Amino acid sequence: MNAVETRGIKKYFGSGETRVEALRETDFDARFGELTFVVGPSGSGKTTLLSVVAGLLDHDEGSLHVLDADMGALSNAERLRFRRQNIGFLFQQYNLLPALTAVENVAVPLIANGIPRRPAEERAATLLETVGLGPRMQAVPSELSGGQQQRVALARALVHNPKLVICDEPTAALDHKTGDAVMALLAEHALNPERAVVVVTHDTRVLEFGDRIAYMDDGRITQIEERAAVAEVS
Ligand SMILES: Nc1ncnc2c1ncn2[C@@H]1O[C@H](COP(=O)(O)OP(=O)(O)O)[C@@H](O)[C@H]1O
Ligand SMILES: [Mg+2]
């Protein structure tokens, strides 16, 4: 069984003459124990695919299996709970809560899963240290640079040890060295047969961190490359 399986997924935006078909019968797999990259031109549907897989956006046709769940068979409440427990995500807008400090933002997924505040913030603090933000733990998002906010959002995506981690351009705002550290953390998270990591990137430097690359074009996955080939292109 794969960690993610989409079959014939279609997603439309708008209607009539202005209708955009963002996903056209998209078949996408992510395997357990692997970091899978999704790459492709701007507008090819990468963010839409991640949003559907994360359960943040409903699709119009096709089937979606995530971990052991048939997402189409879950009620809205079940899907919300499933997402809270099992999925960590980092999108291009970091969606940090502006009134909360970095450590409070990172603790949110734990508190949403019923963990008391103090142990939640202790675990959040440990992860902020790991991403190099220990000294900025008490800052609110507006006091942090874009790259720092991105790392807070990454820590929040990982804090509850989710089985599936989904990241849209996680190194976009980072210098080379910090970007490599972030990718190493994501690759390490994937080194577990019960977990999977899916990363959209434009950053060809980081492709060496992946096990497979899925190429996306015009709403479809057009090609898959395994790790041996990944090493050659990067
Ligand atoms: N909320 C939206 N409303 C209308 N069109 C959208 C919306 N989100 C994405 N699209 C369109 O869907 C297509 C795929 O977009 P997206 O998934 O963001 O691509 P990518 O992440 O690969 O750049 C594009 O044509 C984009 O303009
Ligand atoms: Mg995008």
Coordinates of N, CA and C and ligand atoms in Angstrom, one line a residue:
M1 N 0.8 -1.2 0.0 CA 0.0 0.0 0.0 C 0.9 1.3 0.0
N2 N 0.4 2.2 -0.8 CA 1.2 3.5 -0.8 C 0.6 4.5 0.3
A3 N 1.5 5.4 0.6 CA 1.1 6.4 1.6 C 0.0 7.4 1.0
V4 N 0.2 7.7 -0.3 CA -0.8 8.5 -1.0 C -1.0 7.8 -2.3
E5 N -2.3 7.7 -2.7 CA -2.7 7.3 -4.0 C -3.8 8.1 -4.6
T6 N -3.6 8.9 -5.6 CA -4.7 9.6 -6.3 C -4.9 8.9 -7.6
R7 N -6.2 8.7 -8.0 CA -6.5 8.1 -9.3 C -7.5 8.9 -10.0
G8 N -7.2 9.4 -11.1 CA -8.2 10.1 -11.9 C -8.7 11.4 -11.3
I9 N -7.9 12.0 -10.5 CA -8.3 13.2 -9.8 C -8.5 14.4 -10.7
K10 N -9.7 15.0 -10.7 CA -10.0 16.2 -11.4 C -10.3 17.3 -10.4
K11 N -9.8 18.5 -10.7 CA -10.2 19.7 -9.9 C -10.4 20.9 -10.8
Y12 N -11.6 21.5 -10.8 CA -11.9 22.7 -11.6 C -11.9 23.9 -10.7
F13 N -11.5 25.0 -11.2 CA -11.8 26.3 -10.6 C -12.7 27.1 -11.5
G14 N -13.7 27.8 -10.9 CA -14.6 28.6 -11.7 C -15.5 27.7 -12.6
S15 N -16.3 28.4 -13.5 CA -17.3 27.7 -14.3 C -17.4 28.4 -15.6
G16 N -18.1 27.7 -16.5 CA -18.3 28.3 -17.9 C -17.1 28.5 -18.6
E17 N -17.0 29.7 -19.3 CA -15.9 30.0 -20.2 C -14.6 30.2 -19.4
T18 N -14.7 30.6 -18.1 CA -13.5 30.9 -17.4 C -13.0 29.7 -16.5
R19 N -13.7 28.5 -16.8 CA -13.3 27.4 -16.0 C -11.9 26.9 -16.3
V20 N -11.1 26.7 -15.2 CA -9.8 26.2 -15.3 C -9.8 24.8 -14.8
E21 N -9.2 23.9 -15.5 CA -9.0 22.5 -15.1 C -7.6 22.3 -14.5
A22 N -7.5 22.5 -13.2 CA -6.2 22.5 -12.6 C -5.6 21.1 -12.5
L23 N -6.4 20.1 -12.2 CA -6.0 18.7 -12.2 C -6.8 18.0 -13.2
R24 N -6.1 17.2 -14.1 CA -6.8 16.5 -15.2 C -6.5 15.0 -15.1
E25 N -7.3 14.3 -14.4 CA -7.1 12.9 -14.2 C -5.7 12.6 -13.7
T26 N -5.4 13.2 -12.5 CA -4.1 13.1 -12.0 C -3.9 11.8 -11.2
D27 N -2.9 11.0 -11.6 CA -2.6 9.8 -10.9 C -1.2 10.0 -10.2
F28 N -1.2 10.0 -8.9 CA 0.0 10.3 -8.1 C 0.1 9.4 -7.0
D29 N 1.4 8.8 -6.8 CA 1.7 7.9 -5.7 C 2.8 8.5 -4.8
A30 N 2.7 8.4 -3.5 CA 3.9 8.6 -2.7 C 4.0 7.4 -1.8
R31 N 5.2 6.8 -1.7 CA 5.4 5.6 -1.0 C 5.9 5.9 0.4
F32 N 5.5 4.9 1.3 CA 6.0 5.0 2.7 C 7.5 4.9 2.7
G33 N 8.1 5.6 3.6 CA 9.6 5.5 3.8 C 10.3 6.3 2.8
E34 N 9.6 7.1 2.0 CA 10.3 7.9 0.9 C 10.0 9.4 1.0
L35 N 10.9 10.2 0.5 CA 10.7 11.6 0.2 C 10.4 11.7 -1.3
T36 N 9.2 12.1 -1.7 CA 8.8 12.2 -3.1 C 8.8 13.7 -3.5
F37 N 9.5 14.1 -4.5 CA 9.4 15.5 -5.0 C 8.4 15.5 -6.1
V38 N 7.7 16.7 -6.1 CA 6.8 17.0 -7.3 C 7.4 18.3 -7.9
V39 N 7.8 18.2 -9.2 CA 8.3 19.3 -9.9 C 7.6 19.6 -11.2
G40 N 7.6 20.8 -11.6 CA 6.9 21.1 -12.9 C 6.7 22.6 -13.0
P41 N 6.3 23.1 -14.2 CA 6.2 24.5 -14.4 C 5.2 25.2 -13.6
S42 N 5.3 26.5 -13.4 CA 4.3 27.3 -12.7 C 3.0 27.1 -13.4
G43 N 1.9 26.9 -12.6 CA 0.6 26.7 -13.1 C 0.3 25.3 -13.5
S44 N 1.2 24.3 -13.3 CA 0.9 23.0 -13.7 C 0.0 22.2 -12.7
G45 N -0.3 22.8 -11.6 CA -1.2 22.1 -10.7 C -0.6 21.6 -9.4
K46 N 0.7 21.9 -9.1 CA 1.4 21.3 -8.0 C 0.7 21.7 -6.6
T47 N 0.4 23.0 -6.5 CA -0.2 23.4 -5.2 C -1.6 22.8 -5.0
T48 N -2.3 22.8 -6.2 CA -3.6 22.2 -6.1 C -3.6 20.8 -5.7
L49 N -2.6 20.0 -6.3 CA -2.5 18.6 -5.9 C -2.2 18.4 -4.4
L50 N -1.2 19.2 -3.9 CA -0.9 19.1 -2.5 C -2.1 19.5 -1.6
S51 N -2.9 20.5 -2.0 CA -4.0 21.0 -1.2 C -5.1 19.9 -1.2
V52 N -5.3 19.2 -2.3 CA -6.3 18.1 -2.3 C -5.8 16.9 -1.4
V53 N -4.5 16.6 -1.5 CA -4.0 15.5 -0.7 C -4.0 15.8 0.7
A54 N -3.8 17.1 1.1 CA -3.8 17.5 2.5 C -5.2 17.6 3.0
G55 N -6.2 17.5 2.1 CA -7.6 17.6 2.6 C -8.0 19.1 2.8
L56 N -7.3 20.0 2.2 CA -7.6 21.4 2.4 C -8.5 21.9 1.3
L57 N -8.6 21.1 0.2 CA -9.4 21.5 -1.0 C -10.1 20.2 -1.4
D58 N -11.4 20.3 -1.7 CA -12.2 19.2 -2.2 C -11.9 19.0 -3.7
H59 N -11.8 17.7 -4.2 CA -11.6 17.5 -5.6 C -13.0 17.2 -6.2
D60 N -13.1 17.3 -7.6 CA -14.3 17.1 -8.2 C -14.6 15.7 -8.7
E61 N -13.5 15.0 -9.1 CA -13.7 13.6 -9.5 C -12.5 12.8 -9.2
G62 N -12.6 11.5 -9.1 CA -11.5 10.6 -8.8 C -11.4 10.2 -7.4
S63 N -10.4 9.3 -7.1 CA -10.3 8.8 -5.8 C -9.0 9.2 -5.1
L64 N -9.1 9.3 -3.8 CA -7.9 9.7 -3.0 C -7.8 8.9 -1.8
H65 N -6.7 8.1 -1.7 CA -6.3 7.4 -0.5 C -5.1 8.0 0.2
V66 N -5.2 8.3 1.5 CA -4.1 8.8 2.2 C -3.9 8.0 3.4
L67 N -2.7 7.4 3.6 CA -2.3 6.5 4.6 C -3.3 5.3 4.5
D68 N -4.1 5.0 5.5 CA -5.0 3.9 5.4 C -6.5 4.3 5.1
A69 N -6.7 5.6 4.8 CA -8.0 6.1 4.7 C -8.4 6.4 3.2
D70 N -9.7 6.1 2.9 CA -10.3 6.5 1.7 C -11.0 7.8 1.9
M71 N -10.3 8.9 1.5 CA -10.8 10.2 1.9 C -12.2 10.5 1.5
G72 N -12.6 9.9 0.4 CA -14.0 10.2 -0.1 C -15.0 9.6 0.8
A73 N -14.6 8.6 1.6 CA -15.6 7.9 2.5 C -15.7 8.5 3.8
L74 N -14.9 9.5 4.2 CA -15.0 10.1 5.5 C -15.9 11.3 5.5
S75 N -16.5 11.6 6.6 CA -17.3 12.8 6.8 C -16.4 13.9 7.0
N76 N -16.9 15.2 6.9 CA -16.1 16.3 7.1 C -15.4 16.3 8.5
A77 N -16.1 15.9 9.5 CA -15.6 15.9 10.9 C -14.5 14.8 11.0
E78 N -14.7 13.7 10.3 CA -13.7 12.6 10.4 C -12.4 13.1 9.6
R79 N -12.6 13.7 8.5 CA -11.5 14.2 7.7 C -10.7 15.2 8.4
L80 N -11.4 16.1 9.2 CA -10.7 17.1 9.9 C -9.8 16.5 11.0
R81 N -10.4 15.5 11.7 CA -9.6 14.8 12.8 C -8.5 14.0 12.2
F82 N -8.7 13.3 11.1 CA -7.7 12.6 10.4 C -6.5 13.5 10.0
R83 N -6.8 14.6 9.5 CA -5.8 15.6 9.1 C -5.0 16.1 10.3
R84 N -5.7 16.5 11.3 CA -5.0 16.9 12.5 C -4.0 15.9 13.1
Q85 N -4.4 14.7 13.1 CA -3.6 13.6 13.7 C -2.4 13.2 12.8
N86 N -2.7 13.1 11.5 CA -1.8 12.4 10.6 C -1.0 13.2 9.6
I87 N -1.4 14.5 9.4 CA -0.8 15.2 8.3 C -0.2 16.5 8.9
G88 N 1.1 16.8 8.4 CA 1.7 18.1 8.7 C 1.9 18.8 7.4
F89 N 1.6 20.1 7.3 CA 1.8 20.7 6.0 C 2.4 22.1 6.1
L90 N 3.2 22.5 5.1 CA 3.8 23.8 5.0 C 3.5 24.3 3.6
F91 N 2.7 25.4 3.6 CA 2.3 26.0 2.3 C 3.1 27.3 2.0
Q92 N 2.9 27.8 0.8 CA 3.7 29.0 0.5 C 3.4 30.2 1.3
Q93 N 2.1 30.4 1.7 CA 1.7 31.4 2.7 C 1.9 30.6 4.0
Y94 N 2.7 31.0 4.9 CA 3.0 30.2 6.1 C 1.8 30.0 7.0
N95 N 0.8 31.0 7.0 CA -0.3 30.9 7.8 C 0.0 30.8 9.3
L96 N 1.0 31.5 9.7 CA 1.3 31.6 11.2 C 0.3 32.5 11.8
L97 N 0.0 32.3 13.1 CA -1.0 33.1 13.8 C -0.2 34.4 14.3
P98 N -0.6 35.6 13.9 CA 0.2 36.8 14.1 C 0.3 37.1 15.6
A99 N -0.6 36.8 16.4 CA -0.6 37.2 17.8 C 0.2 36.2 18.7
L100 N 0.5 35.0 18.1 CA 1.2 34.0 18.9 C 2.8 34.1 18.7
T101 N 3.5 33.7 19.7 CA 5.0 33.6 19.5 C 5.3 32.4 18.7
A102 N 6.6 32.3 18.3 CA 7.0 31.2 17.4 C 6.7 29.9 18.2
V103 N 7.1 29.8 19.4 CA 6.9 28.6 20.1 C 5.4 28.2 20.3
E104 N 4.6 29.2 20.5 CA 3.1 29.0 20.6 C 2.6 28.5 19.2
N105 N 3.1 29.1 18.1 CA 2.6 28.7 16.8 C 3.0 27.2 16.6
V106 N 4.2 26.9 16.9 CA 4.6 25.5 16.6 C 3.8 24.5 17.5
A107 N 3.4 24.9 18.7 CA 2.7 24.0 19.6 C 1.2 23.8 19.2
V108 N 0.7 24.6 18.2 CA -0.7 24.5 17.9 C -1.2 23.1 17.5
P109 N -0.5 22.4 16.6 CA -1.0 21.1 16.3 C -1.0 20.1 17.4
L110 N -0.1 20.2 18.4 CA -0.2 19.4 19.6 C -1.4 19.7 20.4
I111 N -1.6 21.0 20.6 CA -2.7 21.4 21.5 C -4.0 21.0 20.8
A112 N -4.1 21.1 19.5 CA -5.3 20.7 18.8 C -5.5 19.2 18.9
N113 N -4.5 18.4 19.2 CA -4.6 17.0 19.4 C -4.7 16.6 20.9
G114 N -5.0 17.6 21.8 CA -5.3 17.4 23.2 C -4.1 17.3 24.1
I115 N -2.9 17.6 23.6 CA -1.7 17.7 24.5 C -1.7 18.9 25.3
P116 N -1.5 18.8 26.6 CA -1.5 20.0 27.5 C -0.4 21.0 27.1
R117 N -0.7 22.3 27.4 CA 0.2 23.4 26.9 C 1.7 23.2 27.2
R118 N 2.0 22.9 28.5 CA 3.4 22.9 28.9 C 4.2 21.8 28.1
P119 N 3.8 20.6 28.1 CA 4.6 19.6 27.3 C 4.6 19.9 25.8
A120 N 3.5 20.5 25.3 CA 3.4 20.9 23.9 C 4.4 21.9 23.6
E121 N 4.6 22.9 24.5 CA 5.5 24.0 24.2 C 7.0 23.5 24.4
E122 N 7.2 22.5 25.3 CA 8.5 22.0 25.4 C 8.9 21.2 24.1
R123 N 8.0 20.5 23.6 CA 8.3 19.8 22.3 C 8.5 20.8 21.2
A124 N 7.7 21.8 21.2 CA 7.8 22.9 20.1 C 9.2 23.5 20.2
A125 N 9.6 23.8 21.5 CA 10.9 24.5 21.7 C 12.0 23.6 21.2
T126 N 12.0 22.3 21.4 CA 13.0 21.4 20.9 C 13.1 21.5 19.4
L127 N 12.0 21.5 18.7 CA 12.0 21.5 17.2 C 12.5 22.9 16.7
L128 N 12.2 23.9 17.4 CA 12.7 25.2 17.0 C 14.2 25.3 17.1
E129 N 14.7 24.6 18.2 CA 16.2 24.5 18.3 C 16.8 23.8 17.1
T130 N 16.1 22.7 16.7 CA 16.6 21.9 15.6 C 16.6 22.7 14.3
V131 N 15.7 23.6 14.1 CA 15.7 24.4 12.8 C 16.5 25.7 13.0
G132 N 17.2 25.8 14.2 CA 18.1 26.9 14.4 C 17.4 28.2 14.8
L133 N 16.2 28.1 15.4 CA 15.5 29.2 15.9 C 15.3 29.3 17.4
G134 N 16.1 28.5 18.1 CA 16.0 28.5 19.6 C 16.0 29.9 20.1
P135 N 17.0 30.8 19.7 CA 17.0 32.2 20.3 C 15.8 33.1 19.9
R136 N 15.0 32.7 18.9 CA 13.9 33.5 18.4 C 12.6 33.0 18.9
M137 N 12.6 32.1 19.8 CA 11.4 31.3 20.2 C 10.2 32.2 20.6
Q138 N 10.6 33.3 21.3 CA 9.6 34.2 21.9 C 9.1 35.3 20.9
A139 N 9.7 35.3 19.7 CA 9.3 36.4 18.8 C 8.0 36.1 18.1
V140 N 7.2 37.1 17.8 CA 6.0 36.9 17.0 C 6.4 37.0 15.5
P141 N 5.5 36.4 14.6 CA 5.9 36.4 13.2 C 6.4 37.7 12.6
S142 N 5.8 38.8 13.0 CA 6.2 40.1 12.3 C 7.6 40.5 12.7
E143 N 8.1 39.9 13.8 CA 9.5 40.2 14.2 C 10.5 39.2 13.5
L144 N 10.0 38.3 12.7 CA 10.9 37.3 12.0 C 11.0 37.6 10.5
S145 N 12.2 37.2 10.0 CA 12.4 37.3 8.5 C 11.5 36.3 7.8
G146 N 11.4 36.4 6.5 CA 10.6 35.4 5.7 C 11.2 34.0 5.9
G147 N 12.5 33.9 5.9 CA 13.1 32.6 6.0 C 12.9 32.0 7.4
Q148 N 12.9 32.9 8.4 CA 12.7 32.4 9.8 C 11.2 32.0 10.0
Q149 N 10.3 32.7 9.4 CA 8.9 32.3 9.4 C 8.7 31.0 8.8
Q150 N 9.4 30.8 7.6 CA 9.2 29.5 6.9 C 9.7 28.4 7.8
R151 N 10.8 28.6 8.6 CA 11.2 27.5 9.4 C 10.3 27.3 10.6
V152 N 9.7 28.3 11.1 CA 8.7 28.1 12.2 C 7.5 27.3 11.6
A153 N 7.1 27.6 10.4 CA 6.0 26.8 9.8 C 6.5 25.3 9.5
L154 N 7.7 25.1 9.2 CA 8.2 23.8 9.0 C 8.2 23.0 10.4
A155 N 8.7 23.7 11.4 CA 8.6 23.1 12.8 C 7.2 22.7 13.1
R156 N 6.3 23.6 12.8 CA 4.8 23.3 13.1 C 4.3 22.1 12.3
A157 N 4.9 21.9 11.1 CA 4.5 20.8 10.2 C 5.0 19.5 10.8
L158 N 6.1 19.5 11.5 CA 6.7 18.2 12.0 C 6.4 17.9 13.5
V159 N 5.9 18.9 14.2 CA 5.9 18.8 15.7 C 5.1 17.6 16.2
H160 N 4.0 17.2 15.5 CA 3.2 16.1 16.0 C 3.6 14.8 15.4
N161 N 4.8 14.7 14.8 CA 5.3 13.5 14.2 C 4.3 12.9 13.2
P162 N 3.8 13.7 12.3 CA 2.7 13.2 11.4 C 3.2 12.1 10.4
K163 N 2.4 11.2 10.1 CA 2.8 10.2 9.2 C 3.0 10.7 7.8
L164 N 2.2 11.7 7.4 CA 2.4 12.3 6.1 C 2.8 13.8 6.3
V165 N 3.9 14.2 5.7 CA 4.3 15.6 5.7 C 4.3 16.1 4.2
I166 N 3.6 17.3 4.0 CA 3.4 17.9 2.7 C 4.0 19.3 2.7
C167 N 4.9 19.6 1.8 CA 5.5 20.9 1.8 C 5.6 21.5 0.4
D168 N 5.1 22.8 0.3 CA 5.1 23.5 -0.9 C 6.3 24.5 -0.9
E169 N 7.3 24.2 -1.7 CA 8.5 25.0 -1.8 C 9.1 25.4 -0.4
P170 N 9.5 24.4 0.4 CA 10.0 24.6 1.8 C 11.3 25.4 1.8
T171 N 12.1 25.4 0.7 CA 13.4 26.1 0.8 C 13.4 27.4 0.0
A172 N 12.2 27.9 -0.5 CA 12.1 29.0 -1.3 C 12.7 30.3 -0.7
A173 N 12.5 30.5 0.6 CA 13.0 31.7 1.2 C 14.3 31.5 2.0
L174 N 15.0 30.4 1.7 CA 16.2 30.1 2.5 C 17.5 30.1 1.7
D175 N 18.6 30.5 2.4 CA 19.9 30.4 1.7 C 20.3 28.9 1.5
H176 N 21.3 28.7 0.8 CA 21.7 27.3 0.4 C 21.9 26.4 1.6
K177 N 22.7 26.9 2.6 CA 23.0 26.1 3.8 C 21.8 25.8 4.6
T178 N 20.9 26.8 4.9 CA 19.7 26.6 5.7 C 18.8 25.7 4.9
G179 N 18.7 25.9 3.6 CA 17.8 25.0 2.7 C 18.2 23.5 2.8
D180 N 19.5 23.3 2.8 CA 20.0 21.9 2.9 C 19.7 21.3 4.3
A181 N 19.8 22.2 5.3 CA 19.5 21.7 6.7 C 18.0 21.3 6.8
V182 N 17.1 22.1 6.1 CA 15.7 21.8 6.1 C 15.4 20.6 5.4
M183 N 16.0 20.4 4.2 CA 15.8 19.2 3.4 C 16.3 18.0 4.1
A184 N 17.4 18.1 4.8 CA 18.0 16.9 5.6 C 17.0 16.5 6.7
L185 N 16.4 17.5 7.3 CA 15.4 17.2 8.3 C 14.2 16.5 7.7
L186 N 13.7 16.9 6.6 CA 12.6 16.3 5.9 C 12.9 14.9 5.4
A187 N 14.2 14.7 4.9 CA 14.6 13.4 4.4 C 14.7 12.4 5.6
E188 N 15.1 12.9 6.8 CA 15.2 12.1 8.0 C 13.8 11.7 8.4
H189 N 12.9 12.6 8.4 CA 11.5 12.3 8.8 C 11.0 11.1 7.9
A190 N 11.4 11.1 6.6 CA 10.9 10.1 5.7 C 11.5 8.7 5.9
L191 N 12.6 8.7 6.7 CA 13.4 7.4 6.9 C 12.6 6.6 8.0
N192 N 11.4 6.3 7.7 CA 10.6 5.5 8.7 C 9.5 4.9 7.8
P193 N 9.3 3.5 7.9 CA 8.4 2.8 7.1 C 6.9 3.2 7.3
E194 N 6.7 4.0 8.4 CA 5.3 4.4 8.6 C 5.0 5.8 8.2
R195 N 6.0 6.4 7.6 CA 5.9 7.9 7.2 C 6.2 8.1 5.8
A196 N 5.7 9.2 5.3 CA 6.1 9.7 3.9 C 6.1 11.2 3.9
V197 N 7.0 11.7 3.0 CA 7.1 13.2 2.8 C 7.0 13.5 1.3
V198 N 6.2 14.5 1.1 CA 5.9 15.0 -0.3 C 6.3 16.4 -0.4
V199 N 7.2 16.8 -1.3 CA 7.7 18.2 -1.4 C 7.6 18.7 -2.8
V200 N 7.0 19.8 -3.0 CA 7.0 20.5 -4.3 C 8.2 21.5 -4.2
T201 N 9.0 21.5 -5.3 CA 10.2 22.4 -5.3 C 10.5 22.8 -6.7
H202 N 11.1 24.1 -6.8 CA 11.7 24.6 -8.0 C 13.2 24.5 -7.9
D203 N 13.7 24.1 -6.7 CA 15.0 24.2 -6.4 C 15.8 23.0 -6.8
T204 N 16.4 22.9 -8.0 CA 17.0 21.7 -8.4 C 18.2 21.3 -7.6
R205 N 18.8 22.2 -6.8 CA 19.9 21.9 -5.9 C 19.5 20.8 -4.9
V206 N 18.2 20.8 -4.5 CA 17.9 20.0 -3.4 C 17.4 18.6 -3.8
L207 N 17.3 18.3 -5.1 CA 16.7 17.1 -5.6 C 17.4 15.8 -5.1
E208 N 18.7 16.0 -4.8 CA 19.5 14.9 -4.3 C 18.9 14.3 -3.0
F209 N 18.1 15.1 -2.2 CA 17.5 14.6 -1.0 C 16.3 13.7 -1.2
G210 N 15.9 13.5 -2.4 CA 14.7 12.7 -2.6 C 14.9 11.3 -3.0
D211 N 13.9 10.5 -2.9 CA 13.9 9.1 -3.4 C 13.3 9.0 -4.8
R212 N 12.3 9.8 -5.0 CA 11.7 9.8 -6.4 C 11.3 11.3 -6.7
I213 N 11.2 11.5 -8.0 CA 10.7 12.8 -8.5 C 9.5 12.5 -9.4
A214 N 8.3 13.1 -9.1 CA 7.2 13.1 -10.0 C 7.1 14.4 -10.8
Y215 N 7.1 14.3 -12.1 CA 7.1 15.5 -12.9 C 5.6 15.8 -13.3
M216 N 5.3 17.0 -13.1 CA 3.9 17.4 -13.3 C 3.8 18.4 -14.5
D217 N 2.8 18.3 -15.4 CA 2.7 19.3 -16.4 C 1.2 19.3 -16.8
D218 N 0.6 20.5 -16.8 CA -0.7 20.7 -17.3 C -1.7 19.8 -16.6
G219 N -1.6 19.7 -15.2 CA -2.6 19.0 -14.4 C -2.4 17.5 -14.4
R220 N -1.3 17.0 -14.9 CA -1.1 15.5 -14.8 C 0.3 15.2 -14.4
I221 N 0.5 14.1 -13.8 CA 1.9 13.5 -13.6 C 2.3 12.9 -14.9
T222 N 3.4 13.4 -15.4 CA 3.8 12.9 -16.8 C 5.0 11.9 -16.7
Q223 N 5.7 11.9 -15.6 CA 6.9 11.1 -15.6 C 7.4 10.9 -14.2
I224 N 7.9 9.7 -13.8 CA 8.5 9.4 -12.5 C 9.9 9.0 -12.6
E225 N 10.8 9.6 -11.8 CA 12.2 9.2 -11.8 C 12.5 8.6 -10.4
E226 N 13.2 7.5 -10.4 CA 13.7 6.8 -9.2 C 15.0 7.4 -8.7
R227 N 15.4 7.1 -7.5 CA 16.6 7.7 -6.9 C 17.8 7.7 -7.7
A228 N 18.2 6.5 -8.3 CA 19.4 6.4 -9.1 C 19.5 7.5 -10.1
A229 N 18.3 7.7 -10.8 CA 18.3 8.7 -11.8 C 18.3 10.1 -11.2
V230 N 17.7 10.2 -10.0 CA 17.7 11.5 -9.3 C 19.1 12.0 -9.0
A231 N 20.0 11.0 -8.6 CA 21.4 11.4 -8.4 C 22.1 11.9 -9.6
E232 N 21.7 11.4 -10.8 CA 22.3 11.9 -12.0 C 21.9 13.3 -12.4
V233 N 20.6 13.7 -12.2 CA 20.2 15.0 -12.6 C 20.7 16.1 -11.7
S234 N 21.0 15.7 -10.4 CA 21.3 16.8 -9.5 C 22.9 16.9 -9.3
Ligands
LIG1 N1 -8.2 29.4 -6.2 C1 -8.1 29.4 -7.5 N2 -9.0 29.9 -8.4 C2 -8.9 29.9 -9.7 N3 -7.9 29.3 -10.4 C3 -6.9 28.7 -9.6 C4 -7.0 28.7 -8.2 N4 -5.9 28.1 -7.7 C5 -5.2 27.7 -8.8 N5 -5.8 28.0 -9.9 C6 -5.3 27.7 -11.3 O1 -5.1 26.4 -11.4 C7 -3.9 26.1 -12.1 C8 -2.9 25.3 -11.3 O2 -2.5 26.2 -10.2 P1 -1.5 25.7 -9.1 O3 -1.9 24.4 -8.6 O4 -1.3 26.9 -8.2 O5 -0.1 25.5 -9.9 P2 1.4 25.4 -9.5 O6 1.4 25.3 -8.0 O7 2.0 24.3 -10.2 O8 2.0 26.7 -9.9 C9 -3.4 27.4 -12.6 O9 -4.0 27.6 -13.9 C10 -4.0 28.4 -11.6 O10 -4.2 29.7 -12.2
MG2 MG 2.3 26.4 -6.5

